[in-house]
GROMACS .gro file of C-alpha atoms in nm:
model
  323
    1UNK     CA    1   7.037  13.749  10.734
    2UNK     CA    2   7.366  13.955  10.732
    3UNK     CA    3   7.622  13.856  11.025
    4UNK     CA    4   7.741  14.130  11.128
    5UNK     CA    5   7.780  14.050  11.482
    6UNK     CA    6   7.889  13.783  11.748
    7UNK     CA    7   7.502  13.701  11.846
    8UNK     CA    8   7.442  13.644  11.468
    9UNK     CA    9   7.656  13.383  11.465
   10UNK     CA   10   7.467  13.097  11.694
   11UNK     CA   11   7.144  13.141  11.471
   12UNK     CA   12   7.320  13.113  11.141
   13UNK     CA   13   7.448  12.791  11.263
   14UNK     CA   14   7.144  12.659  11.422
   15UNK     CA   15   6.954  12.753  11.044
   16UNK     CA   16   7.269  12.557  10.886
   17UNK     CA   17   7.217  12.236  11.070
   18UNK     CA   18   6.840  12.239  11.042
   19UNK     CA   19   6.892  12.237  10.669
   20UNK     CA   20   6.935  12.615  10.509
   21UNK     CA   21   7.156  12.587  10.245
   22UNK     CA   22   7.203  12.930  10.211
   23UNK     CA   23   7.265  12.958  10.598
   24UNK     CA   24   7.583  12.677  10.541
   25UNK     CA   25   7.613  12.913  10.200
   26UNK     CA   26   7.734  13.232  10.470
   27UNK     CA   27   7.914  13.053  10.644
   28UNK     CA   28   8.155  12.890  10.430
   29UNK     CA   29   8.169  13.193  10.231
   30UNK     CA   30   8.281  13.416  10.624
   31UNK     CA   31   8.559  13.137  10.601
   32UNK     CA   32   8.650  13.188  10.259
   33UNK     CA   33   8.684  13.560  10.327
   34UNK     CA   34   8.867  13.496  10.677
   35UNK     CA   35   8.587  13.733  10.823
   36UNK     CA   36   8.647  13.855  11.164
   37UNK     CA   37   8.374  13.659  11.377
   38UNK     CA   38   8.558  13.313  11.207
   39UNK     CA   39   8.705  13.236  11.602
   40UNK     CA   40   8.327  13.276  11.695
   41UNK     CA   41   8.203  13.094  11.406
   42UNK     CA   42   8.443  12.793  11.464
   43UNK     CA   43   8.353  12.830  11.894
   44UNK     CA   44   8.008  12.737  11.806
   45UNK     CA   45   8.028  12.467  11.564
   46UNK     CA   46   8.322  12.306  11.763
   47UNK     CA   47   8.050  12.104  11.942
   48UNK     CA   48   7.896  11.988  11.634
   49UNK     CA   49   8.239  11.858  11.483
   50UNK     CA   50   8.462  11.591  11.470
   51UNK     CA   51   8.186  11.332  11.360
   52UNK     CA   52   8.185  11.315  10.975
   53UNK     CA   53   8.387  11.076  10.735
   54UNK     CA   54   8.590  11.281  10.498
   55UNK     CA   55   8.648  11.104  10.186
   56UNK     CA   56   8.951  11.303   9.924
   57UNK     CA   57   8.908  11.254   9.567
   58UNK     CA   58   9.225  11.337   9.410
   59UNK     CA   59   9.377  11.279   9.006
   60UNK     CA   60   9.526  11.436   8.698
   61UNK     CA   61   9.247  11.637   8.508
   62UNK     CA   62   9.041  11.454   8.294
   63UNK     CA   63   9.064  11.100   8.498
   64UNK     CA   64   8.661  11.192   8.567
   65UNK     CA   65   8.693  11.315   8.905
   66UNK     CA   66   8.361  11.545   8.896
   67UNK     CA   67   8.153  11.258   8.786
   68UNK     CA   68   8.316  11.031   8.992
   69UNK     CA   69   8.210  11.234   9.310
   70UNK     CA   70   7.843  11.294   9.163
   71UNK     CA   71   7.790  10.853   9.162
   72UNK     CA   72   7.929  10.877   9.499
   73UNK     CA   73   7.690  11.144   9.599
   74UNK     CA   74   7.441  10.943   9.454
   75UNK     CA   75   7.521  10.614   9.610
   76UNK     CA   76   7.568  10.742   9.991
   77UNK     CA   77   7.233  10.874   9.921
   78UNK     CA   78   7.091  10.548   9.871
   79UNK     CA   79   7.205  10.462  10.238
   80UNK     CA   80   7.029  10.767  10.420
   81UNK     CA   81   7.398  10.967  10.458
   82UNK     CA   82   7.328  11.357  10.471
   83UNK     CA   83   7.615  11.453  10.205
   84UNK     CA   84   7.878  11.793  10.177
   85UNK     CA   85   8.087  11.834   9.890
   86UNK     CA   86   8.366  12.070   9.838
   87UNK     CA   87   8.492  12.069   9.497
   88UNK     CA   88   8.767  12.286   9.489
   89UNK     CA   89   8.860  12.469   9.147
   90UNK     CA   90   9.145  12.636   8.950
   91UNK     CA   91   9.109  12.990   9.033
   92UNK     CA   92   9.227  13.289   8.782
   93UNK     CA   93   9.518  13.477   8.810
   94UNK     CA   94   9.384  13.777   8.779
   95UNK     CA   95   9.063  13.772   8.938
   96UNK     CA   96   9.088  13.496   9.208
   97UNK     CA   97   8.751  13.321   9.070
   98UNK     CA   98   8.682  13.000   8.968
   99UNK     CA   99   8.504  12.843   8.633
  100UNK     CA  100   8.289  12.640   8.909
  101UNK     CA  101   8.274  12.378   8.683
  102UNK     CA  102   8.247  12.088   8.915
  103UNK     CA  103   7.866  12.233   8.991
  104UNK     CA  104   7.811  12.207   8.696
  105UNK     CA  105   7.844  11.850   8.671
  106UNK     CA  106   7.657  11.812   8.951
  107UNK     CA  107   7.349  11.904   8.886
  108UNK     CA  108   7.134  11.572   8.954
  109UNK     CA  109   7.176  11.670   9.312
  110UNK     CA  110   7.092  12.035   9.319
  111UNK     CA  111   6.761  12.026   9.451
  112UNK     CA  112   6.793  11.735   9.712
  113UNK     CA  113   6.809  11.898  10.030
  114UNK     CA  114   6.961  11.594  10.222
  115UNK     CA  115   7.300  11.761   9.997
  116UNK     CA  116   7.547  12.063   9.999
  117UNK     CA  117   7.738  12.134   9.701
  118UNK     CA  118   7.967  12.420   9.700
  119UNK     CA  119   8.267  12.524   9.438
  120UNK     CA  120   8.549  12.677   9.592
  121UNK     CA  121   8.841  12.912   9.437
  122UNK     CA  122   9.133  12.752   9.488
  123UNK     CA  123   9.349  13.163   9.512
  124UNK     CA  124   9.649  13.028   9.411
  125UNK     CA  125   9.689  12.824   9.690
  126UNK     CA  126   9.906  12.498   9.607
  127UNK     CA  127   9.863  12.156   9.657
  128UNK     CA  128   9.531  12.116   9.508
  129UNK     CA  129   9.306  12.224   9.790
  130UNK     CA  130   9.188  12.609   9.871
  131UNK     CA  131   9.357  12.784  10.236
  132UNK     CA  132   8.968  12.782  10.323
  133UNK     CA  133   8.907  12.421  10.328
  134UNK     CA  134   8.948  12.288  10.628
  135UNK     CA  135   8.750  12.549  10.793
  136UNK     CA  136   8.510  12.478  10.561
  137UNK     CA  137   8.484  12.133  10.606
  138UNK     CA  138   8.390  12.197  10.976
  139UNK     CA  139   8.090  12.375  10.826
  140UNK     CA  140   7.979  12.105  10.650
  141UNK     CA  141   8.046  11.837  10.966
  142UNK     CA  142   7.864  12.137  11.197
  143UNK     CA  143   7.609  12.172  10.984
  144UNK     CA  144   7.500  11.779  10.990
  145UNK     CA  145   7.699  11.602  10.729
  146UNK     CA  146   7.740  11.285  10.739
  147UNK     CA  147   8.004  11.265  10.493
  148UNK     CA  148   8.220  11.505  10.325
  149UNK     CA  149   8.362  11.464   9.969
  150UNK     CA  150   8.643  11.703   9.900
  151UNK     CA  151   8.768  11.721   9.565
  152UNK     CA  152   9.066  11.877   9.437
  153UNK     CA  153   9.176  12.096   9.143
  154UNK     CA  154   9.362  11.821   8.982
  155UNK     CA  155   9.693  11.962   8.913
  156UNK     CA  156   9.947  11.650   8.881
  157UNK     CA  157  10.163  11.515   9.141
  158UNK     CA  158  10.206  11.760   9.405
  159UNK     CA  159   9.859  11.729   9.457
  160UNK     CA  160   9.844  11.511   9.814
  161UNK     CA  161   9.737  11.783  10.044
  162UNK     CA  162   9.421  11.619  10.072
  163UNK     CA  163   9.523  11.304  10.242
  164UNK     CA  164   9.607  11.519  10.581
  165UNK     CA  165   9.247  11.635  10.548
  166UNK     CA  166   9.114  11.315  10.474
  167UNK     CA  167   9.001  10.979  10.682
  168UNK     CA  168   9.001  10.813  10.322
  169UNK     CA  169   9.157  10.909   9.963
  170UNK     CA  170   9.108  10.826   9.689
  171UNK     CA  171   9.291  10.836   9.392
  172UNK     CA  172   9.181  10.803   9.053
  173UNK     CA  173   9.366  10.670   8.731
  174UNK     CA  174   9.293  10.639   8.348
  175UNK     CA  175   9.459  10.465   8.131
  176UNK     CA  176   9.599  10.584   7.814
  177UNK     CA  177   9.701  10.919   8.078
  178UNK     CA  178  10.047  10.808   8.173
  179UNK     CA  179   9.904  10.744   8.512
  180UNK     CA  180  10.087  10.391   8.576
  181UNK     CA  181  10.431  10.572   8.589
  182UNK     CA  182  10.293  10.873   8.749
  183UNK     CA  183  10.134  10.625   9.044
  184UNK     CA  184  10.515  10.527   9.146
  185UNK     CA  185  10.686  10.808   9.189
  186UNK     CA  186  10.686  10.956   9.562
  187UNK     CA  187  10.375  11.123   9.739
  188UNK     CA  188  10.090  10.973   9.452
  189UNK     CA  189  10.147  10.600   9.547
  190UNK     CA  190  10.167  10.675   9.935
  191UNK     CA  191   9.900  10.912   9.997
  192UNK     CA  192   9.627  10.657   9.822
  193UNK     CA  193   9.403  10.477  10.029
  194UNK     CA  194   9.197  10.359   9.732
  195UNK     CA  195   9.284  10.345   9.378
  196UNK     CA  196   9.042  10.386   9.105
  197UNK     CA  197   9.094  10.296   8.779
  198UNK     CA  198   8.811  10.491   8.630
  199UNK     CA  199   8.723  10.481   8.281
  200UNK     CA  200   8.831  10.097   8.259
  201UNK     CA  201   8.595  10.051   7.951
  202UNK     CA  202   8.856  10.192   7.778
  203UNK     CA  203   9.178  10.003   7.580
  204UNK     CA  204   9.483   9.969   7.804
  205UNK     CA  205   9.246   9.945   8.152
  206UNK     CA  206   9.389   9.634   8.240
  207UNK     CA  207   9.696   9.680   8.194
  208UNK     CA  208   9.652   9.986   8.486
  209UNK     CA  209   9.486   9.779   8.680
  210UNK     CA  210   9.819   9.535   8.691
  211UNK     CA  211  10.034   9.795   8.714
  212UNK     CA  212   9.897   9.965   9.003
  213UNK     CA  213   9.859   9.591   9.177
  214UNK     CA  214  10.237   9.522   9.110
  215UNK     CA  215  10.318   9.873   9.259
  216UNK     CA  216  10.112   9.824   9.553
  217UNK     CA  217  10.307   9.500   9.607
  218UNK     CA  218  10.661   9.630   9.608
  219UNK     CA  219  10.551   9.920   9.887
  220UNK     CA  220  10.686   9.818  10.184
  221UNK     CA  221  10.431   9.745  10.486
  222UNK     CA  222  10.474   9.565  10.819
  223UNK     CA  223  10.169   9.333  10.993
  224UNK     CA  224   9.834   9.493  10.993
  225UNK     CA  225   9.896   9.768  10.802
  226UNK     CA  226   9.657   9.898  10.557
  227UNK     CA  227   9.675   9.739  10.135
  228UNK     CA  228   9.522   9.991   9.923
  229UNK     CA  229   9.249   9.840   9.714
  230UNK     CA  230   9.225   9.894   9.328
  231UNK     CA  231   8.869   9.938   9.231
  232UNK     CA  232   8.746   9.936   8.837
  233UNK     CA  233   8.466  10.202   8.779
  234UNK     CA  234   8.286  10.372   8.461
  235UNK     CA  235   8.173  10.666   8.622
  236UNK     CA  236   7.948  10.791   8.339
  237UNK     CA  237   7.725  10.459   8.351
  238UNK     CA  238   7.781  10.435   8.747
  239UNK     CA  239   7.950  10.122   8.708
  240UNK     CA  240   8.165  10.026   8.977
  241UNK     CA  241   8.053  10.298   9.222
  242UNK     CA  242   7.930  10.026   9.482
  243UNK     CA  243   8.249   9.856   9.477
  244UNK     CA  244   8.428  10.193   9.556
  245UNK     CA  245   8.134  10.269   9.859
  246UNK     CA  246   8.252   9.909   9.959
  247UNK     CA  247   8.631   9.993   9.925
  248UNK     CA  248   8.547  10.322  10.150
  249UNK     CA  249   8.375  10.126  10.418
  250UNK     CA  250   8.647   9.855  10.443
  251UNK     CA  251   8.891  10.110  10.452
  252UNK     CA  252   8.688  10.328  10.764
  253UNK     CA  253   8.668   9.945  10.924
  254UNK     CA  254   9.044   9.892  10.901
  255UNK     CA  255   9.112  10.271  11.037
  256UNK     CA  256   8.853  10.218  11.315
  257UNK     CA  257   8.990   9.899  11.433
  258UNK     CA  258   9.382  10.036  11.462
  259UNK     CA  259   9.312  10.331  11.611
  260UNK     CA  260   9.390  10.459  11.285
  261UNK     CA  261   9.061  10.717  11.268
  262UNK     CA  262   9.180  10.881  11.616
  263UNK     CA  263   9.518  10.934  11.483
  264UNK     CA  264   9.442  11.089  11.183
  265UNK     CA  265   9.184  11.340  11.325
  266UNK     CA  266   9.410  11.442  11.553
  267UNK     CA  267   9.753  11.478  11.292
  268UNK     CA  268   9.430  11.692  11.120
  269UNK     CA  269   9.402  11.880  11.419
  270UNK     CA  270   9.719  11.974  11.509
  271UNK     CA  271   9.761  12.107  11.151
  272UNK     CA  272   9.472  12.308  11.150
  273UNK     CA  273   9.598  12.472  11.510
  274UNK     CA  274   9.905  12.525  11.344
  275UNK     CA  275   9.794  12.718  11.024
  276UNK     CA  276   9.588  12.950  11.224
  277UNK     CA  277   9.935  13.021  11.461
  278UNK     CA  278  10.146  13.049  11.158
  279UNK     CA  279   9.848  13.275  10.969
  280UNK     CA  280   9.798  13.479  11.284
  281UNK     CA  281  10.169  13.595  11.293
  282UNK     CA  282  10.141  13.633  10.972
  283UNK     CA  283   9.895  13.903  11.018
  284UNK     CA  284  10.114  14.018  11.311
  285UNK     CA  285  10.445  14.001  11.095
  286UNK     CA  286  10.234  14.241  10.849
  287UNK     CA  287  10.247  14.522  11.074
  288UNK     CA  288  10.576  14.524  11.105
  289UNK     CA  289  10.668  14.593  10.742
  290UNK     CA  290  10.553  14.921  10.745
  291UNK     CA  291  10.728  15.009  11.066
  292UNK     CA  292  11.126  15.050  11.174
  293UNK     CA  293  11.183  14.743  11.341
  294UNK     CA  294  11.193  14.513  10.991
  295UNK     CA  295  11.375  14.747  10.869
  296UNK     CA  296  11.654  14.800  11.092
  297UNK     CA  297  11.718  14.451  11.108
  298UNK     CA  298  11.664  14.405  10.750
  299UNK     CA  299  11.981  14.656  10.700
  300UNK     CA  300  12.188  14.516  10.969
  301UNK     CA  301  12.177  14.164  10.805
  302UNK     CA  302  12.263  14.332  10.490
  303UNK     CA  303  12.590  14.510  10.656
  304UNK     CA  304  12.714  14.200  10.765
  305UNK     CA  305  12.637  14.347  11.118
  306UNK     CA  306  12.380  14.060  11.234
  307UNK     CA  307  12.275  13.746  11.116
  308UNK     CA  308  11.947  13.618  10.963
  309UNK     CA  309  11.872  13.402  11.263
  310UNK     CA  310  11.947  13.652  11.503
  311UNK     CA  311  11.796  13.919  11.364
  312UNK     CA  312  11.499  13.642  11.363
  313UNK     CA  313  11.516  13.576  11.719
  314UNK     CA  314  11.537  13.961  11.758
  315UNK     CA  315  11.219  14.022  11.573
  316UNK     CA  316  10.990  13.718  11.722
  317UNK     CA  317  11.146  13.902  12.055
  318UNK     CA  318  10.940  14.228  11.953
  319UNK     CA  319  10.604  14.041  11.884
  320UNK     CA  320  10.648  13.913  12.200
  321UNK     CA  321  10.659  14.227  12.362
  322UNK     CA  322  10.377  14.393  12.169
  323UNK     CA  323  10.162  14.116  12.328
   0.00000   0.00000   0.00000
């Protein structure tokens, strides 16, 4: 089926949530491409929404992330859970595509239809998650996911976009990786929900373990407030993936019962609202480079004639008239 037009759009979403993978496949890639019947697309899923647990699965490369998510996979199997996962990739400089590695990993679930896998570029975008994601997450929750595992590119510290797009995060370690020290410094230690210490067969796992404990216990918390919980795992003998399920659930308790849940979703709301603003007058903004208006202003402020800010003010004036 190729959507080319507005009535298109209900059916491919009623095939996606009765189970066409290549129906959810269209969709997500219309998001990706920021096609022009996306307002329509997210109008008719918007009813559907709002009703799967997001679970982020962030970490430095190598700390077994892919395999990590493919236990999880497994394990929210086991209890009936219709499962999405996003895994999003490093993309290449030159052509924008990705290795798609992490479906490659995850092959044990490629012909269960009760789960979605899909790679996605991350086009340069920073922060370890792809512009497209949190549209495409809505596919997944429109399209009858129960839960939806987004994992990142794993590119170091910066990487804590995902906890805005997440109910629960999860952050994985390994030790002989430095990951201790990397764990205290601001953003990696406060965006973690759930530590994993994956790997922990390995010399030096304890000694994580402790050290992410001790950090833990110098963060500052009042009454009530959520403890992250340290979890061991092997990930390539799905040892430990239980107690992370069981970290997860305790963790969607907690958020449930302080109103946390509602608070998030919303935070994730208001950002998404926001990013489609800011992108829209970005595509506004566009026109105007190729017209006088920029340009005028652009050589006032270089005279010394005008100011940035009011040359600014004087150009968000303009899009306001070309409403």
């Amino acid at each position: 089926m190729t959507v080319r037009r507005s009535r298109d759009v209900p059916e491919l979403v009623e095939q996606a949530r009765a189970g066409d993978h290549r129906a959810v496949a269209r969709l997500i890639t219309l998001v990706e491409n920021g096609d022009e019947l996306l307002p329509e697309i997210a109008a008719v899923l918007a009813p559907h929404t709002g009703h799967a647990q997001v679970i982020g699965l962030t970490g430095s490369p190598g700390v077994g992330k892919s395999t990590t998510t493919n236990e999880l996979v497994r394990e929210l199997r086991k209890q009936g859970h219709r499962v999405g996962v996003l895994a999003v990739d490093p993309s290449s400089p030159f052509t924008g595509g990705a290795i798609l590695g992490d479906r490659v990993r995850m092959q044990d679930h490629a012909t269960d239809p009760g789960v979605y896998i899909r790679s996605m570029s991350s086009r340069g975008h920073l922060g370890g998650l792809g512009a497209a994601t949190p549209q495409a997450v809505r596919v997944l929750e429109g399209a009858g996911c129960d839960v939806v595992l987004v994992e990142t590119v794993g590119v170091g510290q910066a990487e804590v976009e995902v906890a805005s797009l997440a109910d629960t995060t999860l952050v994985l370690l390994a030790p002989g990786m430095g990951d201790a020290i990397q764990a205290v410094k601001a953003g990696i230690l406060e965006i973690a929900d759930v530590f994993v210490v994956n790997k922990a067969d390995r010399d030096g796992a304890d000694n994580t373990y402790r050290d992410i404990q001790g950090m833990i216990a110098l963060g500052e918390r009042g009454p009530g407030e959520w403890r992250p919980q340290v979890v061991r795992a092997v990930a390539t003998r799905a040892e430990g993936v239980g107690d992370i399920a069981a970290a997860i659930d305790k963790h969607r308790a907690w958020l449930v019962e302080h109103g946390e849940l509602r608070r998030r979703r919303e935070k994730r709301a208001a950002a998404e609202v926001e990013a489609i603003t800011l992108g829209t007058l970005r595509a506004r903004m566009a026109s105007f480079r190729d017209g006088t208006t920029l340009r005028e202003l652009a050589t006032a402020v270089a005279a010394g004639e005008l100011s940035p800010y009011a040359a600014a003010d004087q150009l968000l004036a303009s899009l306001e008239t070309e409403k």
